[in-house]
Structures are given as structure tokens and as C-alpha cells.
PDB file of C-alpha atoms in Angstrom:
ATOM      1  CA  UNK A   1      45.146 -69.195 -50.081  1.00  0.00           C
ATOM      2  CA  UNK A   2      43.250 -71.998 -52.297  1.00  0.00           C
ATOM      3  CA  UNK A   3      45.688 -73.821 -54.329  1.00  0.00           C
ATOM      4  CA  UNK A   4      44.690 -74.322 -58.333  1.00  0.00           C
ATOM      5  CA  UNK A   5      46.334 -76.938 -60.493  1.00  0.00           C
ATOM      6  CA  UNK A   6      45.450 -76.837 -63.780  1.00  0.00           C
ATOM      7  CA  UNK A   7      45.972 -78.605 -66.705  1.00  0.00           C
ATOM      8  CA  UNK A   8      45.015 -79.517 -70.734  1.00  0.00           C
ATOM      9  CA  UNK A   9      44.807 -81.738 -73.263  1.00  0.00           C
ATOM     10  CA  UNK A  10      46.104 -79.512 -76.203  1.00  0.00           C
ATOM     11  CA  UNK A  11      49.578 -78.630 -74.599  1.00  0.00           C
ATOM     12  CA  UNK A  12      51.436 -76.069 -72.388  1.00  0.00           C
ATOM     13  CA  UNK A  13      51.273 -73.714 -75.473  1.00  0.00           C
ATOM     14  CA  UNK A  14      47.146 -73.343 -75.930  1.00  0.00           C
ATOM     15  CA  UNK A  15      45.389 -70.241 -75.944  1.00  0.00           C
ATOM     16  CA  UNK A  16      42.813 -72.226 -73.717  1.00  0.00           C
ATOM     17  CA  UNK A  17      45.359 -72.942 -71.450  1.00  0.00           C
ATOM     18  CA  UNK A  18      46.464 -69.713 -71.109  1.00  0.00           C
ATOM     19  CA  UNK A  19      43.011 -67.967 -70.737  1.00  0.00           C
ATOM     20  CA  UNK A  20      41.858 -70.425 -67.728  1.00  0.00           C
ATOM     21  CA  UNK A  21      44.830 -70.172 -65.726  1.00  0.00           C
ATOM     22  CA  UNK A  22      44.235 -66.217 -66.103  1.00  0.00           C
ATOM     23  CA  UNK A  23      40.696 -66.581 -64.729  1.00  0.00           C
ATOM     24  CA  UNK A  24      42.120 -68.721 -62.005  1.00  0.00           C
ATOM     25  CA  UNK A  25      44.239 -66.333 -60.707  1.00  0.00           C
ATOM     26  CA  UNK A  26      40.944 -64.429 -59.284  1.00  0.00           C
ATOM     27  CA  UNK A  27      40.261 -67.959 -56.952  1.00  0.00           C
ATOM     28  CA  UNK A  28      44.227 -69.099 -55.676  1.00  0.00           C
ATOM     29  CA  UNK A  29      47.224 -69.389 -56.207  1.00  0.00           C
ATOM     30  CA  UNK A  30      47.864 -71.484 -59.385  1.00  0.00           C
ATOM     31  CA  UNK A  31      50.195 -73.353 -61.210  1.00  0.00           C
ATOM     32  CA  UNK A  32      50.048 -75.090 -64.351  1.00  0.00           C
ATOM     33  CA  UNK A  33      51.292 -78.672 -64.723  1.00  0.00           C
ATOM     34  CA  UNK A  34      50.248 -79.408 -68.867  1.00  0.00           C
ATOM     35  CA  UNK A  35      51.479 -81.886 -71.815  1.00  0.00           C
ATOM     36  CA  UNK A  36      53.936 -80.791 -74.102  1.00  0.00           C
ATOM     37  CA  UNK A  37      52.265 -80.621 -76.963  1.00  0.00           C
ATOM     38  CA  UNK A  38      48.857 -82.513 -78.036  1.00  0.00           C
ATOM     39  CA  UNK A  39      47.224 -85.304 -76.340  1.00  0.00           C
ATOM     40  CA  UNK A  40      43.750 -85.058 -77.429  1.00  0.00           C
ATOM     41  CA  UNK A  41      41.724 -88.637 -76.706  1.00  0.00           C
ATOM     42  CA  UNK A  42      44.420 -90.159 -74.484  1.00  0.00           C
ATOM     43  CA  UNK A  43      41.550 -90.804 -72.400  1.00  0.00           C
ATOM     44  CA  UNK A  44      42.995 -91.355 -68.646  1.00  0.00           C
ATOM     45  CA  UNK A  45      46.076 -93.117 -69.737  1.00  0.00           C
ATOM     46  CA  UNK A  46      49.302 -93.096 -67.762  1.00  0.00           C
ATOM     47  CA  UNK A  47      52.847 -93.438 -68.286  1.00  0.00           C
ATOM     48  CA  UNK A  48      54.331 -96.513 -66.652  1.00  0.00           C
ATOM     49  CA  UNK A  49      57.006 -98.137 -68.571  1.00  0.00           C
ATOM     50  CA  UNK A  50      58.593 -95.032 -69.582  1.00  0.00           C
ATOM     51  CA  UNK A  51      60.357 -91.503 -67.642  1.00  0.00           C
ATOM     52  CA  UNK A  52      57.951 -88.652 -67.327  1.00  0.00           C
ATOM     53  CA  UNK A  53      60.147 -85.479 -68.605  1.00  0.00           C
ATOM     54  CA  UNK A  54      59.143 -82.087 -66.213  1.00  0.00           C
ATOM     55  CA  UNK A  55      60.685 -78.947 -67.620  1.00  0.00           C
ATOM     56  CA  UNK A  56      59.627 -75.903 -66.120  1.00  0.00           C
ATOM     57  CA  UNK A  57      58.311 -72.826 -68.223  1.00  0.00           C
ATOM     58  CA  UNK A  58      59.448 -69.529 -67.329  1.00  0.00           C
ATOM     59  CA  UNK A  59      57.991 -68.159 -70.655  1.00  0.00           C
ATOM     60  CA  UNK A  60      54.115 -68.789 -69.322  1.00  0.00           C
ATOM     61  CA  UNK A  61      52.618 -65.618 -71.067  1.00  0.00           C
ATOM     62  CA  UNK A  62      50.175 -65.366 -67.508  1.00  0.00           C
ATOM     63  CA  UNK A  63      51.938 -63.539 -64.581  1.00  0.00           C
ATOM     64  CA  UNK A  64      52.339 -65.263 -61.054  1.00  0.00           C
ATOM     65  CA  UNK A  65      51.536 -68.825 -62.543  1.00  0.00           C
ATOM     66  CA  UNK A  66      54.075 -71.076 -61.943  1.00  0.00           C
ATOM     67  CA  UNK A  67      54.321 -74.036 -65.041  1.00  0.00           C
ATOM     68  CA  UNK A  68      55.808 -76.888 -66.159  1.00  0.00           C
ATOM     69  CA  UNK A  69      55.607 -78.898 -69.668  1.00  0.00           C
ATOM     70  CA  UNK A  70      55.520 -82.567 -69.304  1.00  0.00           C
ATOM     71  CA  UNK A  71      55.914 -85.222 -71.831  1.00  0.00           C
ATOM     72  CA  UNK A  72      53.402 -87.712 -70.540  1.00  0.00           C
ATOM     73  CA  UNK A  73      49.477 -87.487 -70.920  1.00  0.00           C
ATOM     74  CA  UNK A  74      47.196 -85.104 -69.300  1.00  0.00           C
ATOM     75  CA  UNK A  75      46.879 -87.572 -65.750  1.00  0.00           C
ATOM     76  CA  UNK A  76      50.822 -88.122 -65.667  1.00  0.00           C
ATOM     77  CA  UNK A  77      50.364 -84.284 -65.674  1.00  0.00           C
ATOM     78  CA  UNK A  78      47.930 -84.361 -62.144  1.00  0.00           C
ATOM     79  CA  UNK A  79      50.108 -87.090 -60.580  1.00  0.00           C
ATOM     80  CA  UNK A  80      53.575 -85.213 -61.454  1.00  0.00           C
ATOM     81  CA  UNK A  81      52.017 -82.091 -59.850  1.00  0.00           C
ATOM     82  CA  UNK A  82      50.426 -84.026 -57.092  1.00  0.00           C
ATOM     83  CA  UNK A  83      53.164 -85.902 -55.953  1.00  0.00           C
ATOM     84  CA  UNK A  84      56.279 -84.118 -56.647  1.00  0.00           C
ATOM     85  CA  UNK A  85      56.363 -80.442 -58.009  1.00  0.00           C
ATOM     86  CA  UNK A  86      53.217 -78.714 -55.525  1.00  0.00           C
ATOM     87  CA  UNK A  87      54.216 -78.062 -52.027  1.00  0.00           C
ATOM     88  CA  UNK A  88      50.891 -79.532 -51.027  1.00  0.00           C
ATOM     89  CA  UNK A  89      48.247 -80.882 -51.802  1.00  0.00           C
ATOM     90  CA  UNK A  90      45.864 -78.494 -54.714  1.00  0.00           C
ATOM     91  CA  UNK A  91      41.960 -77.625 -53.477  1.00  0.00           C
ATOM     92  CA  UNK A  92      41.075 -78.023 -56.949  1.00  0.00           C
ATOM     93  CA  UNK A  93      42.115 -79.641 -60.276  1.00  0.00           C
ATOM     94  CA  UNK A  94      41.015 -77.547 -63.093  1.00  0.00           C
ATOM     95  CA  UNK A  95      41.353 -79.232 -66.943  1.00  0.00           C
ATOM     96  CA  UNK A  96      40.890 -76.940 -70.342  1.00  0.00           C
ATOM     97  CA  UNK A  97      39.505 -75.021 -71.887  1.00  0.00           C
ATOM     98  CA  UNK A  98      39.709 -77.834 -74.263  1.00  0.00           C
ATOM     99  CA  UNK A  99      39.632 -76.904 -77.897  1.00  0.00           C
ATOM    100  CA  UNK A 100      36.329 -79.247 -78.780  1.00  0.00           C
ATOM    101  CA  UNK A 101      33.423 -80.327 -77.127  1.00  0.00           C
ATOM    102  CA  UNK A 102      33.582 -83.226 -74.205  1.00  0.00           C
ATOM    103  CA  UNK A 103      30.240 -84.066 -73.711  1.00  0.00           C
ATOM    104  CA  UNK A 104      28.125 -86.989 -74.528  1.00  0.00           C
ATOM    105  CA  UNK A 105      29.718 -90.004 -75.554  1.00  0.00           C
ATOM    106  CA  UNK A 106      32.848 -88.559 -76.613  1.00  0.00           C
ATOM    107  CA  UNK A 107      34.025 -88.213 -72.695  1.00  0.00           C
ATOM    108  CA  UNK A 108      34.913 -91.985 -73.038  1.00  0.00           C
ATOM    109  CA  UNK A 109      37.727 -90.249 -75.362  1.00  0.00           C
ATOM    110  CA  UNK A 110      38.598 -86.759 -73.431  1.00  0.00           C
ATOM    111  CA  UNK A 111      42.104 -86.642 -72.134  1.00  0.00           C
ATOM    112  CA  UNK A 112      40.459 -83.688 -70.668  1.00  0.00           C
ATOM    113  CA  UNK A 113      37.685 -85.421 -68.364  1.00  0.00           C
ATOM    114  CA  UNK A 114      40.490 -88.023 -67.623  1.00  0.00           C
ATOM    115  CA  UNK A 115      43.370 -85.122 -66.216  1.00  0.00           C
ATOM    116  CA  UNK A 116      40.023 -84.119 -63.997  1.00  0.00           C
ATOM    117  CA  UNK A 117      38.990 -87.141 -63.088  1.00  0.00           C
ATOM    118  CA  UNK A 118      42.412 -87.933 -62.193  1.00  0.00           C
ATOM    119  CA  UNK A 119      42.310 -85.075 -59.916  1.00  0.00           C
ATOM    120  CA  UNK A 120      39.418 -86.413 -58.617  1.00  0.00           C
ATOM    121  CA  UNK A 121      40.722 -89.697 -57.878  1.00  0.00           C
ATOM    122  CA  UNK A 122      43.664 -87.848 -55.785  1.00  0.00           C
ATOM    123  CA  UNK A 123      41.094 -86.285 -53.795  1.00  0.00           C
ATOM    124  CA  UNK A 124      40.435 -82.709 -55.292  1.00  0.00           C
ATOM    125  CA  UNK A 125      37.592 -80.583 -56.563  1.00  0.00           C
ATOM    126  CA  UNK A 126      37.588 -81.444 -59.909  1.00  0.00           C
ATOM    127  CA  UNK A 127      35.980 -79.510 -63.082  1.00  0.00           C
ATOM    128  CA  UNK A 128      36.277 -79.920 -66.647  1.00  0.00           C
ATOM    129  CA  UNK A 129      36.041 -76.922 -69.200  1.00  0.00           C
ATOM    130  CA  UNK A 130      35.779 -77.180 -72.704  1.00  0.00           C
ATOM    131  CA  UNK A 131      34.527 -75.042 -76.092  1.00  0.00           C
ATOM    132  CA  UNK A 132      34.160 -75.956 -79.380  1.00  0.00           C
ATOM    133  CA  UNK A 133      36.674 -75.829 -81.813  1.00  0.00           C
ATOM    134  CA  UNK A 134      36.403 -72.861 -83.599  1.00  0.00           C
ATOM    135  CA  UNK A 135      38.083 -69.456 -82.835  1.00  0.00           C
ATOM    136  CA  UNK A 136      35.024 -67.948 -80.968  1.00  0.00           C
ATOM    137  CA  UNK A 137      35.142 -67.480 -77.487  1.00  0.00           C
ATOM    138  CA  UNK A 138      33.075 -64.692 -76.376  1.00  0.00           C
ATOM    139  CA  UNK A 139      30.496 -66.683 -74.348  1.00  0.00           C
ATOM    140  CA  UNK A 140      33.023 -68.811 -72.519  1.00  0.00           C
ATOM    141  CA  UNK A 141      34.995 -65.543 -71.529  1.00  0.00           C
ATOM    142  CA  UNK A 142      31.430 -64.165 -70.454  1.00  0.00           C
ATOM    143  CA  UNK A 143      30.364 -67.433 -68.250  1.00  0.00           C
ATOM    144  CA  UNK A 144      34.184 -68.506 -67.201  1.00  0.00           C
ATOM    145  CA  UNK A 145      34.723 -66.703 -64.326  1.00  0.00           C
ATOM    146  CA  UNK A 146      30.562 -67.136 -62.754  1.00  0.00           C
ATOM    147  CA  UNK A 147      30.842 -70.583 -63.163  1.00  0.00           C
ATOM    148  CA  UNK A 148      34.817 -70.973 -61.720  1.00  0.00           C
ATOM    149  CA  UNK A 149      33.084 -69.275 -58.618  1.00  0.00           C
ATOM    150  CA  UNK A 150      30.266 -71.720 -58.290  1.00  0.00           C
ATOM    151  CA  UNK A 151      31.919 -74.310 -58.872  1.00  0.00           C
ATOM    152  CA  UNK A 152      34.870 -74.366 -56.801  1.00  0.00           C
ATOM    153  CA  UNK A 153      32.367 -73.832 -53.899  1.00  0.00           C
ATOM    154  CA  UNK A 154      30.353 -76.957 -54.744  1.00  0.00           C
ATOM    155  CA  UNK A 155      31.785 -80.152 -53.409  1.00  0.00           C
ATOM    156  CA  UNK A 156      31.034 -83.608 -55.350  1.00  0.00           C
ATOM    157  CA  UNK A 157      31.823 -86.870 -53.808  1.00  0.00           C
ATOM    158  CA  UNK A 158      35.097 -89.309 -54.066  1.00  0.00           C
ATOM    159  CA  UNK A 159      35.432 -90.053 -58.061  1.00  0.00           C
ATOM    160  CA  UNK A 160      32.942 -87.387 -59.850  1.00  0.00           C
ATOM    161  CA  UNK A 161      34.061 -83.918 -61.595  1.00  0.00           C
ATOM    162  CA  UNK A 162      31.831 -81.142 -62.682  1.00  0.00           C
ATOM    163  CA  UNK A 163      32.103 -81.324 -66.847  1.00  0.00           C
ATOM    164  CA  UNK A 164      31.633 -77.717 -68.582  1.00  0.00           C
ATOM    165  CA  UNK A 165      30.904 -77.220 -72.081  1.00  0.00           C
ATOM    166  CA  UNK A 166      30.356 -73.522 -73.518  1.00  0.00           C
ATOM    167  CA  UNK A 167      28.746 -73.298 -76.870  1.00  0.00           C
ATOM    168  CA  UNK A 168      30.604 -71.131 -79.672  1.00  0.00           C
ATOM    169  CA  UNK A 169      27.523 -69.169 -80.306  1.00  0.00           C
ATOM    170  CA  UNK A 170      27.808 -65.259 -80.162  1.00  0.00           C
ATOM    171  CA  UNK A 171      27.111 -64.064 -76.868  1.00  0.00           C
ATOM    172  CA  UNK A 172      23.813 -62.298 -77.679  1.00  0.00           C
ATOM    173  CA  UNK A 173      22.357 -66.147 -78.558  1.00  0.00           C
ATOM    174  CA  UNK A 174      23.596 -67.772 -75.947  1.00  0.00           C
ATOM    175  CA  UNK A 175      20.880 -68.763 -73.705  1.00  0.00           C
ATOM    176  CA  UNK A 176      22.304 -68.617 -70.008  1.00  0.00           C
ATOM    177  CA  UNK A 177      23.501 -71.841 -68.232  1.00  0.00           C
ATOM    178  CA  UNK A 178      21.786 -75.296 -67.927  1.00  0.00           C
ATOM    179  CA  UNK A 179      23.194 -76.846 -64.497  1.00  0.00           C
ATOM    180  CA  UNK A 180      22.391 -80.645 -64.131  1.00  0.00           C
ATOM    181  CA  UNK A 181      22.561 -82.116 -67.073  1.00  0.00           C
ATOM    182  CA  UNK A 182      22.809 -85.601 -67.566  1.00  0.00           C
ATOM    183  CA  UNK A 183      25.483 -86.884 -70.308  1.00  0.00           C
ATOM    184  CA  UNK A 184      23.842 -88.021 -73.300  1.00  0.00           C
ATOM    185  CA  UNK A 185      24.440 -91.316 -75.174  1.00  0.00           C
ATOM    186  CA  UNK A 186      24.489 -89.891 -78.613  1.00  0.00           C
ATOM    187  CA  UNK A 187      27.733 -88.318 -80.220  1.00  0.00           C
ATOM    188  CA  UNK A 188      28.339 -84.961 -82.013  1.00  0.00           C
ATOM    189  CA  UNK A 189      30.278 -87.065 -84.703  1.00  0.00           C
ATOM    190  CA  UNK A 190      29.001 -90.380 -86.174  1.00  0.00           C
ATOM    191  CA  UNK A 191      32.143 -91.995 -87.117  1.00  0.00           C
ATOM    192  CA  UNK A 192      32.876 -94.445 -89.760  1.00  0.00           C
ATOM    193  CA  UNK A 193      36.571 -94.876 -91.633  1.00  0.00           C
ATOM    194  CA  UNK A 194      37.542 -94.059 -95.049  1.00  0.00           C
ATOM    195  CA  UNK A 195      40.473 -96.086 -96.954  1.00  0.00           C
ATOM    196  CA  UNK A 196      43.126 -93.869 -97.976  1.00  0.00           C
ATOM    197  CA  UNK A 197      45.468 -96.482 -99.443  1.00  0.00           C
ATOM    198  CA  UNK A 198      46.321 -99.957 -99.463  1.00  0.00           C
ATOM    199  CA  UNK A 199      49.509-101.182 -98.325  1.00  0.00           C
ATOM    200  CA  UNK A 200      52.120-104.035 -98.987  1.00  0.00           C
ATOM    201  CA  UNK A 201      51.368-107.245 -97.699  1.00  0.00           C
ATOM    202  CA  UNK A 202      47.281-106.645 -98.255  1.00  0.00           C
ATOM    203  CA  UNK A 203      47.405-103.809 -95.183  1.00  0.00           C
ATOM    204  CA  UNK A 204      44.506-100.574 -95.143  1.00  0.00           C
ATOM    205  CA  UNK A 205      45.207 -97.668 -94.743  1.00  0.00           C
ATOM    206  CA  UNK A 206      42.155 -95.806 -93.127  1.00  0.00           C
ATOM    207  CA  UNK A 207      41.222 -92.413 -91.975  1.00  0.00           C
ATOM    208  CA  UNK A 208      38.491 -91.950 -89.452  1.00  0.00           C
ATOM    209  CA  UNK A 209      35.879 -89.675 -91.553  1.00  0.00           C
ATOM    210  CA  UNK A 210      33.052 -88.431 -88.481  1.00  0.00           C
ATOM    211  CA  UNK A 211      29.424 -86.806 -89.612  1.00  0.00           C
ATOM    212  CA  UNK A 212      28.420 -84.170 -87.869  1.00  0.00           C
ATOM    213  CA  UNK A 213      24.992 -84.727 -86.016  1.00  0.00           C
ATOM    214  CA  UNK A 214      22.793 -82.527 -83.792  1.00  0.00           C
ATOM    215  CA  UNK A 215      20.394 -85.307 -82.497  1.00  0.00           C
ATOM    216  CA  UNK A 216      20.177 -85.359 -79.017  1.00  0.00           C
ATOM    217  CA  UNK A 217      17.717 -86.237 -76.325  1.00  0.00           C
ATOM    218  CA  UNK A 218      16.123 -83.348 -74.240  1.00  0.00           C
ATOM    219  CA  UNK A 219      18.113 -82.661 -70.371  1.00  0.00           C
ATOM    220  CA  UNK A 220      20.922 -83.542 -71.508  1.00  0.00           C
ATOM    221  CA  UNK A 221      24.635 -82.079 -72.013  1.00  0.00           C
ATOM    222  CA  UNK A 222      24.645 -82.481 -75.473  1.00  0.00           C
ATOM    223  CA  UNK A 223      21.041 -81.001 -76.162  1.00  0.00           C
ATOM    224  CA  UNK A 224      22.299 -77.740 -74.184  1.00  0.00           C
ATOM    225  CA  UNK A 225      25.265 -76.783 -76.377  1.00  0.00           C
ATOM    226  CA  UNK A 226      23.503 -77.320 -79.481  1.00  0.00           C
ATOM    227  CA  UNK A 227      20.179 -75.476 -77.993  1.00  0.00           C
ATOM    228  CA  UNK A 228      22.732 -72.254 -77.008  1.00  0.00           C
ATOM    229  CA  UNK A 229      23.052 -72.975 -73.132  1.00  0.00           C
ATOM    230  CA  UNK A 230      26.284 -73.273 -71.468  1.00  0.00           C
ATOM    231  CA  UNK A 231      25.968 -77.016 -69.942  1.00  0.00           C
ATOM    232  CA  UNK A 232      26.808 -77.795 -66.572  1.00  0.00           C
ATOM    233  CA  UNK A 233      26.641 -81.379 -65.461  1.00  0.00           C
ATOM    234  CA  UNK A 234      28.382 -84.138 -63.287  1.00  0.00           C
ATOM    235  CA  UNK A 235      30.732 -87.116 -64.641  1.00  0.00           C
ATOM    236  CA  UNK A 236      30.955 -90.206 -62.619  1.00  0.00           C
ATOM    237  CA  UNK A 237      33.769 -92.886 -62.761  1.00  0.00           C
ATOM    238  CA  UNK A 238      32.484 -95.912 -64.851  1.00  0.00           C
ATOM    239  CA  UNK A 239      32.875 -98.284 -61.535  1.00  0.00           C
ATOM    240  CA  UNK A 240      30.617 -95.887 -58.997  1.00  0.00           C
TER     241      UNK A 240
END
């Protein structure tokens, strides 16, 4: 039987969390290796310098997954399972459904992309899921299970992942599914920071403050979600 890991940016305690690993129990036999609580843009950091803290959870709300809460980042989360708590090694390293978008420029940021890339770098099938963040979920729940199957079939090369983004439309607007899209260089939130007090010594206090923004060039994963279309595309390592 295929062996899923899975993982998540937003903790052991997400709804996201919970709804993928129930969808992967149709592919394998799965078990759920995620953060403690919230690790949103860790990026692909590791824990080095510190202990990585495994409890397991016998309160996981889906039945037959086996799970642990760690207290390192999403990737401590891959390697822990990796290389200690699986049996052997996982077919496939699953990370999400992320609360939020990961597409376009903001995968620099995504602990999410960086847990599947991790996987990726260990040698698994790798895939990325994410929504956006608002408490809608009916086309992901439509599309999750269609696109599990294809994608756990497809096979990418050493150091790529398959990134999924579902848009929070209702399901009667969403468009289908937009395979091969390329990531775009623009951002769903144009960031600048706000001062929200000064401090002793002449310190700044400042608050990121992002503006929302729909631009986005045409093939691309960005241009899907905001055009209706669950994207489907391929994320490379920086250094391939």
C-alpha cells in the first residue's frame, strides 16, 4: 500500500489539515507529521541549533491516520517523519491545504512549498495544496480528490513539486482546472510597512500593511485563481 506523509504550515490543529489527510486516506496509508501550531512564511527553514519536540496525537479527529505535533517548522516536520517516525520511506509528501494562496511570488515565503519541496529533496512525489483564506471551501472539496489522483500518478524529476491553488469562488463559478501554469512574478499583496510606534532609543515600530492586487499576466498561476480556475503548475528549486 502507497505510503502518504502529509504535512502543513498552519499546525496539527487546522481544518485544512484535517480535510487532506481525509482525502488521502482514499490513495495509502497516511500519517501526519505537522507543526504545532503556526508557521506560516518559514519558508524551508530548519531547526539546527535547537531539539525538535515529536509528541504523538492520539486525538487526530481522522480515523486510521497516525500523527504527530512537532515543534520545529514545516521541513523539520518531512525530515522527522523521514528519518525517524515512518517505517519507510513515504511515496508521496503531501503539504496543506494551506489557509492562503501560494502562488506567484509569494512561494519564496510558503512554509508550505518548502515542507513539499523538502519532500522532494528526500526523494518523494511531492504536491502542494493551498486555498484562500476565507471559510469557503466548496470547490477545493469538489477538485481535491480528481486532482490527488492525477497527481500522485504523475512523476516530476529530482527537486520539483506539483503547487495547487483552488480559488474560493462558489463552485458553480469555478471554471474547471488550468494544468501547466507557469508561476507568475507579480504578488496578490503589494506590501509596504506602516509605523505603529516609535520606540526608546529612536527604534520603529512597523507593521507590514499589503494591498490587495489582481494584476497578473495571462498562463500563469496567479491569473488562474483570480480568473476562477483551479491552478495546477510545477515549482522548481531556485538552483535547477
Amino acid at each position: 500500500m502507497r505510503r502518504i506523509l502529509i504535512t502543513n504550515d498552519d499546525g496539527i490543529a487546522s481544518a485544512g489539515l484535517y480535510r487532506l489527510a481525509a482525502a488521502a486516506m482514499e490513495f495509502g496509508e497516511v500519517w501526519v507529521v505537522a507543526p504545532e501550531s503556526q508557521r506560516s512564511a518559514a519558508s524551508h527553514s530548519i531547526t539546527l541549533h535547537t531539539t525538535v519536540d515529536v509528541f504523538p496525537r492520539d486525538d487526530f479527529p481522522v480515523p486510521g491516520v497516525r500523527a504527530f505535533a512537532c515543534s520545529g517548522m514545516p521541513a523539520d516536520c518531512v525530515r522527522t517523519g523521514i528519518h525517524y517516525l515512518l517505517p519507510e520511506m513515504p511515496a508521496a509528501v503531501l503539504a496543506g491545504i494551506n489557509y492562503g494562496y501560494n502562488a506567484a511570488t509569494d512561494i519564496q515565503y510558503s512554509a508550505t512549498v518548502g515542507a513539499a519541496m523538502e519532500g522532494s529533496f528526500q526523494g518523494c512525489r511531492a504536491i502542494a495544496l493551498s486555498e484562500g483564506a476565507y471559510p469557503r471551501h466548496e470547490v477545493t472539496d469538489f477538485y481535491l480528490r480528481t486532482v490527488l489522483a492525477e497527481l500522485l500518478e504523475t512523476p516530476l524529476p529530482w527537486g520539483q513539486i506539483h503547487n495547487v491553488n483552488f480559488p474560493v469562488c462558489a463552485l458553480s463559478e469555478c471554471k474547471g482546472v488550468l494544468r501547466d501554469r507557469i508561476v507568475s512574478r507579480g504578488t496578490f499583496y503589494r506590501d509596504r510597512y506602516r509605523l505603529e510606534s516609535r520606540l526608546p532609543d529612536r527604534g520603529l515600530r512597523l507593521m507590514v500593511d499589503g494591498q490587495y492586487n489582481e494584476d497578473a499576466e495571462p498562463d500563469t498561476d496567479f491569473r488562474a485563481i483570480v480568473d476562477g480556475y483551479v491552478s495546477v503548475g510545477v515549482v522548481r528549486n531556485i538552483g535547477l
